[in-house]
PDB file of C-alpha atoms in Angstrom:
ATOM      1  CA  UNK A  99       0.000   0.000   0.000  1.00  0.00           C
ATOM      2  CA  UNK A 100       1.274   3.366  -0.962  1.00  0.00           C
ATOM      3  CA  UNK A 101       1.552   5.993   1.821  1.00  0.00           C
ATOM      4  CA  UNK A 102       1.420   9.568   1.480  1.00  0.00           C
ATOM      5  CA  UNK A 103       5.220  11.142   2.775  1.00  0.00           C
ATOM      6  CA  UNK A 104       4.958  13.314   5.840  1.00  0.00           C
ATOM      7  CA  UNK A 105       4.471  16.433   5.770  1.00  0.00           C
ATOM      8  CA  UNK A 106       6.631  19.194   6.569  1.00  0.00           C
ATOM      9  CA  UNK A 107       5.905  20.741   9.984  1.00  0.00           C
ATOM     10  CA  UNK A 108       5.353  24.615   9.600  1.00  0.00           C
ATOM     11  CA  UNK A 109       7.335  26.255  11.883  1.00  0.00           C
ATOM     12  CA  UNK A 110       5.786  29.905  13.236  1.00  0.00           C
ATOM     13  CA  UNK A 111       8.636  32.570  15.464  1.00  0.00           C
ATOM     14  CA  UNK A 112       7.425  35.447  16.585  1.00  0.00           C
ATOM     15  CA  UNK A 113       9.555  38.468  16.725  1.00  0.00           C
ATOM     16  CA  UNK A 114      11.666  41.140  19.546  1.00  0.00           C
ATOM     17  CA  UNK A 115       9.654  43.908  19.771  1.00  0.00           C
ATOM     18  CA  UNK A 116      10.451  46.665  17.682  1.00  0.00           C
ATOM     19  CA  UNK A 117       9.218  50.702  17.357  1.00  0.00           C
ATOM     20  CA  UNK A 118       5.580  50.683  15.786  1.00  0.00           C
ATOM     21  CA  UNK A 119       6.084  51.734  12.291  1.00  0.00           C
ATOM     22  CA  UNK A 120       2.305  53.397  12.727  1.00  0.00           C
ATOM     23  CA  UNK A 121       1.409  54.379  16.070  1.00  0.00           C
ATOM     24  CA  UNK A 122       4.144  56.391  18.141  1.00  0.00           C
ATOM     25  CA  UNK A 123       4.748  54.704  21.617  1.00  0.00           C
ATOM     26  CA  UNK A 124       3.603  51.264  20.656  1.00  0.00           C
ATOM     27  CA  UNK A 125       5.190  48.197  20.467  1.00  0.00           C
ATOM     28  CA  UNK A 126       5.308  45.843  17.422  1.00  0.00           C
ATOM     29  CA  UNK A 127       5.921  42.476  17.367  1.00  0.00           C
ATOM     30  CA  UNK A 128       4.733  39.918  14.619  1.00  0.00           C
ATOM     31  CA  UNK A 129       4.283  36.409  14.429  1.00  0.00           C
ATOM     32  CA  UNK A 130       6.325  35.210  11.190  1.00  0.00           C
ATOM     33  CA  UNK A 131       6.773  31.628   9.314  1.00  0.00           C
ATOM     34  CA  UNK A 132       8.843  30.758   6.244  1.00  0.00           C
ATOM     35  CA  UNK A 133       6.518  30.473   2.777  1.00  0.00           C
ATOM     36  CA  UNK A 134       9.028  27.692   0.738  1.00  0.00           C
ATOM     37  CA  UNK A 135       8.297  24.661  -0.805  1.00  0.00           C
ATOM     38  CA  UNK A 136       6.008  22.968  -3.338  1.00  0.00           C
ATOM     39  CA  UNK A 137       3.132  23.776  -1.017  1.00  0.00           C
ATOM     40  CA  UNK A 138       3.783  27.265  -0.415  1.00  0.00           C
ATOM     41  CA  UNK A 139       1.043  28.688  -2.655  1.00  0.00           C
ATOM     42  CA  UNK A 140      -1.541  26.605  -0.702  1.00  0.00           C
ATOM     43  CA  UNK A 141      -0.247  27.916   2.372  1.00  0.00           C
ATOM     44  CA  UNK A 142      -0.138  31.585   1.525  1.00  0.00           C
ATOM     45  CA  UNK A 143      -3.481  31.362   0.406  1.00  0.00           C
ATOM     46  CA  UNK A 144      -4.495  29.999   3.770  1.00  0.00           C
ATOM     47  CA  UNK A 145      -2.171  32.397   5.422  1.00  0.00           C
ATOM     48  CA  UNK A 146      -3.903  35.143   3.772  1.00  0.00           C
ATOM     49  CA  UNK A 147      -7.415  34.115   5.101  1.00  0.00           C
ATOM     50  CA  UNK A 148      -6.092  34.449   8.544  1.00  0.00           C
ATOM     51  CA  UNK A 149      -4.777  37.653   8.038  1.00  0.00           C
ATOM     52  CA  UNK A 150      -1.161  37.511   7.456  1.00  0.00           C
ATOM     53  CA  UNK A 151       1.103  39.358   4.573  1.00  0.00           C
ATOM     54  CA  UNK A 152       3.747  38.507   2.651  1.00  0.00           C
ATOM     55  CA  UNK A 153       7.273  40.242   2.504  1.00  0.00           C
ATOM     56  CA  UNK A 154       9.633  38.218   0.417  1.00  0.00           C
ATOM     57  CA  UNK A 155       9.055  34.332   0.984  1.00  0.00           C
ATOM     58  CA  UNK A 156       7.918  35.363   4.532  1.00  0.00           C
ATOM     59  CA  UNK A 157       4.383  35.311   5.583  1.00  0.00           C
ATOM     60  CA  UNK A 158       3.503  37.320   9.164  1.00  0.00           C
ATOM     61  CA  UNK A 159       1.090  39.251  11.320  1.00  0.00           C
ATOM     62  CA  UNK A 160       1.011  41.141  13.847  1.00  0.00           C
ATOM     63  CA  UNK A 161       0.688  39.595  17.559  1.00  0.00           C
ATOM     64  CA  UNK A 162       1.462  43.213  19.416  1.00  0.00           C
ATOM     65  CA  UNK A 163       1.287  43.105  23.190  1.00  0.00           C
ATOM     66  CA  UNK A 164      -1.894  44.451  24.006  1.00  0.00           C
ATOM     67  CA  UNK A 165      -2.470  46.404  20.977  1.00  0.00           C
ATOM     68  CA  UNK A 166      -4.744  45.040  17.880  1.00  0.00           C
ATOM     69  CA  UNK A 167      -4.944  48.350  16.290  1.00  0.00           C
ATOM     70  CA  UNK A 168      -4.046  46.442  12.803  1.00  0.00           C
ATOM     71  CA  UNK A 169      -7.043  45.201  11.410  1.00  0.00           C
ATOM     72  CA  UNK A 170      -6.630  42.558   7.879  1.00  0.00           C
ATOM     73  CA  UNK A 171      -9.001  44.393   5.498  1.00  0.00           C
ATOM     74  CA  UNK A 172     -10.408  43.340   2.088  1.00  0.00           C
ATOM     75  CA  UNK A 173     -12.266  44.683  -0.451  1.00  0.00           C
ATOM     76  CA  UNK A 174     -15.874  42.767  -1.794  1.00  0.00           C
ATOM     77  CA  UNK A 175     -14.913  43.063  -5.566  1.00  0.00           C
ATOM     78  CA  UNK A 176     -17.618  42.255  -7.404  1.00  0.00           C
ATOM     79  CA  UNK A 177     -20.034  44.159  -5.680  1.00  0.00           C
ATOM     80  CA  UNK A 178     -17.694  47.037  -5.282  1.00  0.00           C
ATOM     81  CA  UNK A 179     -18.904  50.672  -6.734  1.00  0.00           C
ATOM     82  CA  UNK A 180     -16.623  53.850  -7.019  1.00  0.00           C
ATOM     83  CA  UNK A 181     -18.021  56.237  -5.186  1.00  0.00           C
ATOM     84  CA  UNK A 182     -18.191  59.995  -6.220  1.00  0.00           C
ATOM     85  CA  UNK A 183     -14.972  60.762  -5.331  1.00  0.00           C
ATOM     86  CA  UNK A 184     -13.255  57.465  -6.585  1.00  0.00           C
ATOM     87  CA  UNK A 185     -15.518  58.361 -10.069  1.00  0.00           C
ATOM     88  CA  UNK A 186     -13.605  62.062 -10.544  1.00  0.00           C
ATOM     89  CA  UNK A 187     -10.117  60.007 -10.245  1.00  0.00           C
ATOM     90  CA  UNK A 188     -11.410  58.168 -13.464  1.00  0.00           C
ATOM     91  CA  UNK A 189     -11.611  61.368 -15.072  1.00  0.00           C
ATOM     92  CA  UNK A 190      -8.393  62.533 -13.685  1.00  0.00           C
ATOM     93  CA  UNK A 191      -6.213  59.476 -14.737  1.00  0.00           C
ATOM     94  CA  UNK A 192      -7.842  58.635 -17.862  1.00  0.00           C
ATOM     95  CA  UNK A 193      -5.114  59.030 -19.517  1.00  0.00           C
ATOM     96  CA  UNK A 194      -3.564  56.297 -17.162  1.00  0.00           C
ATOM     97  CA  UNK A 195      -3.121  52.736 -18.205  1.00  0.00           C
ATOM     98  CA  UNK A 196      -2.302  49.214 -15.790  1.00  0.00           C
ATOM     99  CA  UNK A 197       0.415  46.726 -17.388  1.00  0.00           C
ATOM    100  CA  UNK A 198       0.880  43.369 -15.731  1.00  0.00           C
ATOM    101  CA  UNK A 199       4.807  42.807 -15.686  1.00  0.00           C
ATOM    102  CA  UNK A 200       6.929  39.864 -14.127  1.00  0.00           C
ATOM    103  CA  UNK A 201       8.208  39.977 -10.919  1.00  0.00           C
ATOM    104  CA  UNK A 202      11.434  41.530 -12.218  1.00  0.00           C
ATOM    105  CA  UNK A 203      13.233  45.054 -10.524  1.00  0.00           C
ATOM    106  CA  UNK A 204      13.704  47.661 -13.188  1.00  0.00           C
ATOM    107  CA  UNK A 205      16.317  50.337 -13.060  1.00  0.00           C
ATOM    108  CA  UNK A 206      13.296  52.560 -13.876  1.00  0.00           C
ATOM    109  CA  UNK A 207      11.381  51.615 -11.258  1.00  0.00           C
ATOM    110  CA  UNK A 208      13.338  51.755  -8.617  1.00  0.00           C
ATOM    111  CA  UNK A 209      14.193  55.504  -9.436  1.00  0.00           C
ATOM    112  CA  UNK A 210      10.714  56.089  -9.378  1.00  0.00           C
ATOM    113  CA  UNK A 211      10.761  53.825  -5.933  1.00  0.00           C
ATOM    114  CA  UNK A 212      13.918  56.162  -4.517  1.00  0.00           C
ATOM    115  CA  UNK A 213      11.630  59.161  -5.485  1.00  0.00           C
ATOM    116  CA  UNK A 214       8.365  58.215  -3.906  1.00  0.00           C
ATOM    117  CA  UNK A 215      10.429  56.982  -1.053  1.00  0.00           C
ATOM    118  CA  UNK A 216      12.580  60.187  -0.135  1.00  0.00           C
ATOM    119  CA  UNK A 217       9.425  62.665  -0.478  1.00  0.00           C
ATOM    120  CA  UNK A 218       7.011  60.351   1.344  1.00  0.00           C
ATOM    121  CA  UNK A 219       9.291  58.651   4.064  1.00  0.00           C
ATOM    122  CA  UNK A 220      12.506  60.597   4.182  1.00  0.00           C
ATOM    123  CA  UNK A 221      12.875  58.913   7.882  1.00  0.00           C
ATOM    124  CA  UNK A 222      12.342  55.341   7.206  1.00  0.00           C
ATOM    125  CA  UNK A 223      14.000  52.705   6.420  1.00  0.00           C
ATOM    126  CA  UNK A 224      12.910  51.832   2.799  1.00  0.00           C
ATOM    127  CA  UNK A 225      14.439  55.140   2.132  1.00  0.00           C
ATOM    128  CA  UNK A 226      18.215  53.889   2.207  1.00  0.00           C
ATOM    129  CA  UNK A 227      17.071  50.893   0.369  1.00  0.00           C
ATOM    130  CA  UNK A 228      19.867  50.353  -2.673  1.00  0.00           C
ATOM    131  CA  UNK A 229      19.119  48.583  -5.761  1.00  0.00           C
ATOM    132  CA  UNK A 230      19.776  44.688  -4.656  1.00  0.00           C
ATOM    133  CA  UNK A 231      17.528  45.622  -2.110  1.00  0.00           C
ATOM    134  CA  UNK A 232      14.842  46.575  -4.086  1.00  0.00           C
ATOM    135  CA  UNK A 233      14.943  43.581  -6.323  1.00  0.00           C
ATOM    136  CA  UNK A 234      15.248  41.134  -3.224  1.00  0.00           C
ATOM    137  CA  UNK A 235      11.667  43.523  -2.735  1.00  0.00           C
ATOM    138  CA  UNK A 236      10.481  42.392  -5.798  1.00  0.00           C
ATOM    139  CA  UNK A 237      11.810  38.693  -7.124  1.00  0.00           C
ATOM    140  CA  UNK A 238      12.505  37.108  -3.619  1.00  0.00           C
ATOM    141  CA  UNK A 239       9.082  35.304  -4.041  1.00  0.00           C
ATOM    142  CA  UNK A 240       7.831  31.816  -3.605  1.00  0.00           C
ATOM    143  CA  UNK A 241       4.401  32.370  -4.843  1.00  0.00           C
ATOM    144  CA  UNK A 242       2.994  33.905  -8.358  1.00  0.00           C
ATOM    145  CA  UNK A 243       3.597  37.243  -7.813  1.00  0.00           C
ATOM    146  CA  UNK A 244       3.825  40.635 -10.658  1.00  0.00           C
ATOM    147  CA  UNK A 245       3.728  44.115 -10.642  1.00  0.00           C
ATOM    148  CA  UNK A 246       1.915  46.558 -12.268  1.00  0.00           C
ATOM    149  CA  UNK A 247       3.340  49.558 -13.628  1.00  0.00           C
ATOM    150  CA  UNK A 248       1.090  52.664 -14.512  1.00  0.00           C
ATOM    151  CA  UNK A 249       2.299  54.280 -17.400  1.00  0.00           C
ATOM    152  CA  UNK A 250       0.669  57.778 -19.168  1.00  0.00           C
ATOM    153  CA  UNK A 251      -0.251  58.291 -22.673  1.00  0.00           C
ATOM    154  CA  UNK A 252       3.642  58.855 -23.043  1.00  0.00           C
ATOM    155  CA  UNK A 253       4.867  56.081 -21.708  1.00  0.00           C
ATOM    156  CA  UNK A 254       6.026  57.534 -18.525  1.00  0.00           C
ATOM    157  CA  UNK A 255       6.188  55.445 -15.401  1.00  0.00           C
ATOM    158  CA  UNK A 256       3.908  57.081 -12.895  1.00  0.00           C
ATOM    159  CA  UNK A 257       3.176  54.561 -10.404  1.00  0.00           C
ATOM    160  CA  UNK A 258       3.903  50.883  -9.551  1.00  0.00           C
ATOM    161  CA  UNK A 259       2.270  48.049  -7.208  1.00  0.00           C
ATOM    162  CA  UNK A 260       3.657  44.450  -6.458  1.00  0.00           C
ATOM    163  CA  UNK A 261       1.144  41.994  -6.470  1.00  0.00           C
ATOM    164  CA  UNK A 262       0.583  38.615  -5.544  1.00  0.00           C
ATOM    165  CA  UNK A 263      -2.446  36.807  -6.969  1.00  0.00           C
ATOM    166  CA  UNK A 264      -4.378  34.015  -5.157  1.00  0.00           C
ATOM    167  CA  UNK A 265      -6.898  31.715  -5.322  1.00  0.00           C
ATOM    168  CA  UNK A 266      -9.351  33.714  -4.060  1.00  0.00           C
ATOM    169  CA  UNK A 267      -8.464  37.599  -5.045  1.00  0.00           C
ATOM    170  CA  UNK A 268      -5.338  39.788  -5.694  1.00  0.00           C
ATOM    171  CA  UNK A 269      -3.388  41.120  -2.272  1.00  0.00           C
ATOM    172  CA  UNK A 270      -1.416  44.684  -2.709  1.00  0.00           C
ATOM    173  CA  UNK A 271       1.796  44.160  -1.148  1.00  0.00           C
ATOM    174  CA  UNK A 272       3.555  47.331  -2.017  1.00  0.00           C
ATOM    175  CA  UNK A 273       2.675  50.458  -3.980  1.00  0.00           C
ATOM    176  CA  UNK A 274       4.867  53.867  -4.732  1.00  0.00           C
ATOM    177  CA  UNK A 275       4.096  56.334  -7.592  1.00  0.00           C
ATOM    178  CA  UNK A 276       5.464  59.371  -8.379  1.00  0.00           C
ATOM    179  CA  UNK A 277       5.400  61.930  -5.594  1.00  0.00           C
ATOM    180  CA  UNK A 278       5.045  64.741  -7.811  1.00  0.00           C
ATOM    181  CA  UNK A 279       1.353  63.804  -9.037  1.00  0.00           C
ATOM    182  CA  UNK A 280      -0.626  64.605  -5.801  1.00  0.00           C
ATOM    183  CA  UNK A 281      -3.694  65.621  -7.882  1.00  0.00           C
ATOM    184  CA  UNK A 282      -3.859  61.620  -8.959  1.00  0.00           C
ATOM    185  CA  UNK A 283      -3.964  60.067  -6.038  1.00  0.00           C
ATOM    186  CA  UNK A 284      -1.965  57.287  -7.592  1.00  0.00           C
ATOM    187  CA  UNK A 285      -1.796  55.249  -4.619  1.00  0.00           C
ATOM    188  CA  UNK A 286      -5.839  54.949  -5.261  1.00  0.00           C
ATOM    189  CA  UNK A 287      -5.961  54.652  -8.268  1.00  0.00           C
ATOM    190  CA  UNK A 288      -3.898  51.429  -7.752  1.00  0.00           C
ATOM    191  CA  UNK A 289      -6.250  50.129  -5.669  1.00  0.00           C
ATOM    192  CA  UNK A 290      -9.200  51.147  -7.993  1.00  0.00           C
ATOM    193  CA  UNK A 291      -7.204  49.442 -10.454  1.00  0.00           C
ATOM    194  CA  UNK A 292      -7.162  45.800  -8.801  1.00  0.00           C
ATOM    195  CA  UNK A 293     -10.516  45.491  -7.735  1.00  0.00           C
ATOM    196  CA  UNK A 294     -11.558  46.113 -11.537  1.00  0.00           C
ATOM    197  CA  UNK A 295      -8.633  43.634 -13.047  1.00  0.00           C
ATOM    198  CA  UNK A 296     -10.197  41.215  -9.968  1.00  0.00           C
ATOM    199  CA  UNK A 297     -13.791  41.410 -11.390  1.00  0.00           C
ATOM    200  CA  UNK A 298     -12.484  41.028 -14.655  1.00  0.00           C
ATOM    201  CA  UNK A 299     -10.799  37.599 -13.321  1.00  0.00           C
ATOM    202  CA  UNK A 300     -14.310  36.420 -11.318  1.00  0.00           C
ATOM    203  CA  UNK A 301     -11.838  36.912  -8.352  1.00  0.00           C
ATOM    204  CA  UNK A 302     -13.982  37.899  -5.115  1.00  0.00           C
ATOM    205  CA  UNK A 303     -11.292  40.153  -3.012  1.00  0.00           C
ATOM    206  CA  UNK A 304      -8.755  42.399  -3.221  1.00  0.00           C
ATOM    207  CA  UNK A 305      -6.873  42.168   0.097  1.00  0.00           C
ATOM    208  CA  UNK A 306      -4.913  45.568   1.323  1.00  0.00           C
ATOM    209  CA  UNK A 307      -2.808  44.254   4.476  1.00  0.00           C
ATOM    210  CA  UNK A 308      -3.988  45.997   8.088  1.00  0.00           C
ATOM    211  CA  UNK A 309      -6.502  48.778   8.154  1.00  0.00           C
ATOM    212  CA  UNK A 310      -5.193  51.210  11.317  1.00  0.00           C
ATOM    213  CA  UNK A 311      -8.047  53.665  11.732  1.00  0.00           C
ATOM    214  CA  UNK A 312      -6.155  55.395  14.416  1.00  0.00           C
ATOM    215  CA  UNK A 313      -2.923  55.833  11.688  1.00  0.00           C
ATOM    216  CA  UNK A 314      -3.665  58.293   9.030  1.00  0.00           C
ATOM    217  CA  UNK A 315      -1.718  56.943   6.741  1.00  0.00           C
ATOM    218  CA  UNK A 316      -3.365  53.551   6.924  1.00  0.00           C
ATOM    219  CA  UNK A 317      -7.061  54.866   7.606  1.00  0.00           C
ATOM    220  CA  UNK A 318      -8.107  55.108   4.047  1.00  0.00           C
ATOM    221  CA  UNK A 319      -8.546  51.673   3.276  1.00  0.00           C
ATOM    222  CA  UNK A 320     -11.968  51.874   4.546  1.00  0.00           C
ATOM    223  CA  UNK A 321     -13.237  54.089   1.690  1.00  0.00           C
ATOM    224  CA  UNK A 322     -13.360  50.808  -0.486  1.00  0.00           C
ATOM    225  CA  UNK A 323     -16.727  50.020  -0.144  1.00  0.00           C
ATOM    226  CA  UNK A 324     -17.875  47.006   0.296  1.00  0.00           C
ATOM    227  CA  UNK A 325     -15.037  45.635   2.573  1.00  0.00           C
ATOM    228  CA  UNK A 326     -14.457  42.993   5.023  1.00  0.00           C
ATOM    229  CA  UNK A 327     -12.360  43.322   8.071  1.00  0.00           C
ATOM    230  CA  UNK A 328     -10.847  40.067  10.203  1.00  0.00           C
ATOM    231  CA  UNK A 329     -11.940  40.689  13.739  1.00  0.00           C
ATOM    232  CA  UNK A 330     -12.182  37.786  15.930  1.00  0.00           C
ATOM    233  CA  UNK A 331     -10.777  35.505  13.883  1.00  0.00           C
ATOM    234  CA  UNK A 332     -13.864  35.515  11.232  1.00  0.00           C
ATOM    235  CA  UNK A 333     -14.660  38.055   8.461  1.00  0.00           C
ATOM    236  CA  UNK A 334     -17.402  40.289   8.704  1.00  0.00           C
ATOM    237  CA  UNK A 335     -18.937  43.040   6.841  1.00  0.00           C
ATOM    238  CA  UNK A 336     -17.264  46.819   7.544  1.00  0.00           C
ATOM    239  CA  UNK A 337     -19.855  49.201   8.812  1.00  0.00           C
ATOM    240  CA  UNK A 338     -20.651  52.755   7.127  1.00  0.00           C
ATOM    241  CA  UNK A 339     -20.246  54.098  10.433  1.00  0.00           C
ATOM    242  CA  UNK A 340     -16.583  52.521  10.935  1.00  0.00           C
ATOM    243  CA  UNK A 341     -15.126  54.245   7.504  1.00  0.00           C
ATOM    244  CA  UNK A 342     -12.842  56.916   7.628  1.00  0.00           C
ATOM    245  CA  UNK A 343     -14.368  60.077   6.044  1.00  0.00           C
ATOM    246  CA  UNK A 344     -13.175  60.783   2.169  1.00  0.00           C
ATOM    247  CA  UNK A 345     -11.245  63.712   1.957  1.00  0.00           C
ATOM    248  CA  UNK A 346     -12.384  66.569   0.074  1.00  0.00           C
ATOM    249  CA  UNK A 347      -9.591  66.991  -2.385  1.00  0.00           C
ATOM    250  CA  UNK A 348      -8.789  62.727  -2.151  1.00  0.00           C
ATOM    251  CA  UNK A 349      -5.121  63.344  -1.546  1.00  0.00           C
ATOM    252  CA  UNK A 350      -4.314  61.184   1.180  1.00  0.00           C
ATOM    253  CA  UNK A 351      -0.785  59.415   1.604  1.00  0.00           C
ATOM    254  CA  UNK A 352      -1.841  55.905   1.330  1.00  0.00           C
ATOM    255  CA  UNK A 353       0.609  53.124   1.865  1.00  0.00           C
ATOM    256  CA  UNK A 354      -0.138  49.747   1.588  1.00  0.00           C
ATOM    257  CA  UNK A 355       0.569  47.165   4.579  1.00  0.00           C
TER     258      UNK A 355
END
């Protein structure tokens, strides 16, 4: 009789506490396993129900000591509907077009990624990134993984988002776009972007990492309407009444987490 081989155990660590990255005089420590292996698609599409995100071939989430400010979001794409503010940015960027590229660093993205990164987070750490380390960003995946690149009607790269795809949506790892095109909102517009490539796949989410509604950066991922949040360990419905408020003028430093 033929017997299956044993599986692998999955081993989970969780980090030393570090700085919060969102919320000054917190604490952030994450729970973190390796994503390798023939199986690793099936587990970082598991992974992904439960919450966690991807950053090379590592999947984690956050397990903060008595903190859960960071709250897995998704968006409901095919019942998703721009709303009035999201409609104007269709105006704005129609000149704006999505390509699907490989997983592969570009020297032209990554000036566009030192750009976005020196305006927008002069302080941080992605900011003395070099160029291997952007490309470890970008091709150090197990899993099907691409990025788009938003280009203008003259082939000028405005805006970028890594992407992995999964069985059950697409999941926005990282975004940048040029800083200079505030009127955009480019880091929207990527978003706006997926959920319509994900209805145009059948795919039913478009997951955007950890919803902080006390962070401003992070807020805005409640405007997507309909969304899900992971609370309690199950997905339910977000509430109108839990959104953040859209901005009058929609330029809002998003950043994707």
């Amino acid at each position: 009789m033929l017997q299956r081989p044993p599986r692998r155990p999955q081993f989970f660590y969780t980090t030393a506490p570090l700085p919060c990255p969102y919320l000054a005089g917190r604490t952030e420590r994450k729970v973190v396993t390796e994503l390798t292996g023939p199986e690793a698609e099936m587990l970082h599409d598991r992974l992904s129900r439960a919450g966690f995100r991807r950053s090379h071939n590592i999947a984690y989430s956050p397990v903060c000591p008595g903190c859960n400010a960071c709250i897995p979001i998704r968006i409901l794409a095919p019942e998703f509907e721009p709303n009035r503010a999201q409609r104007k940015l269709a105006k704005i960027n129609a000149d704006v077009a999505g390509f699907e590229m490989p997983a592969r660093a570009t020297a032209e993205q990554f000036a566009l990624f030192q750009r976005y990164q020196r305006a927008r987070h002069g302080e941080g750490d992605m900011a003395a990134m070099g160029f291997y380390d952007y490309r470890a960003m970008v091709e150090d995946t197990p899993i099907t993984t691409g990025m788009i690149e938003f280009r203008d009607g003259h082939d000028a790269l405005l805006g970028a988002c890594l992407t992995d795809w999964l069985s059950d949506g697409l999941s926005a790892v990282y975004s940048f776009y040029a800083p200079e095109a505030e009127r955009r909102s480019l880091g929207t517009w990527a978003i706006l972007w997926l959920v319509k490539r994900a209805q145009q796949l059948g795919l039913p989410f478009v997951y955007l990492g950890y919803w902080v509604p006390e962070s401003r950066k992070m807020s805005y991922k409640s405007r997507f309407r309909p969304s899900e949040v992971l609370i309690g360990g199950s997905w339910r419905m977000l509430q109108e009444a839990e959104a953040a408020p859209e901005p009058i003028d929609c330029q809002v430093k998003e950043s994707i987490g």
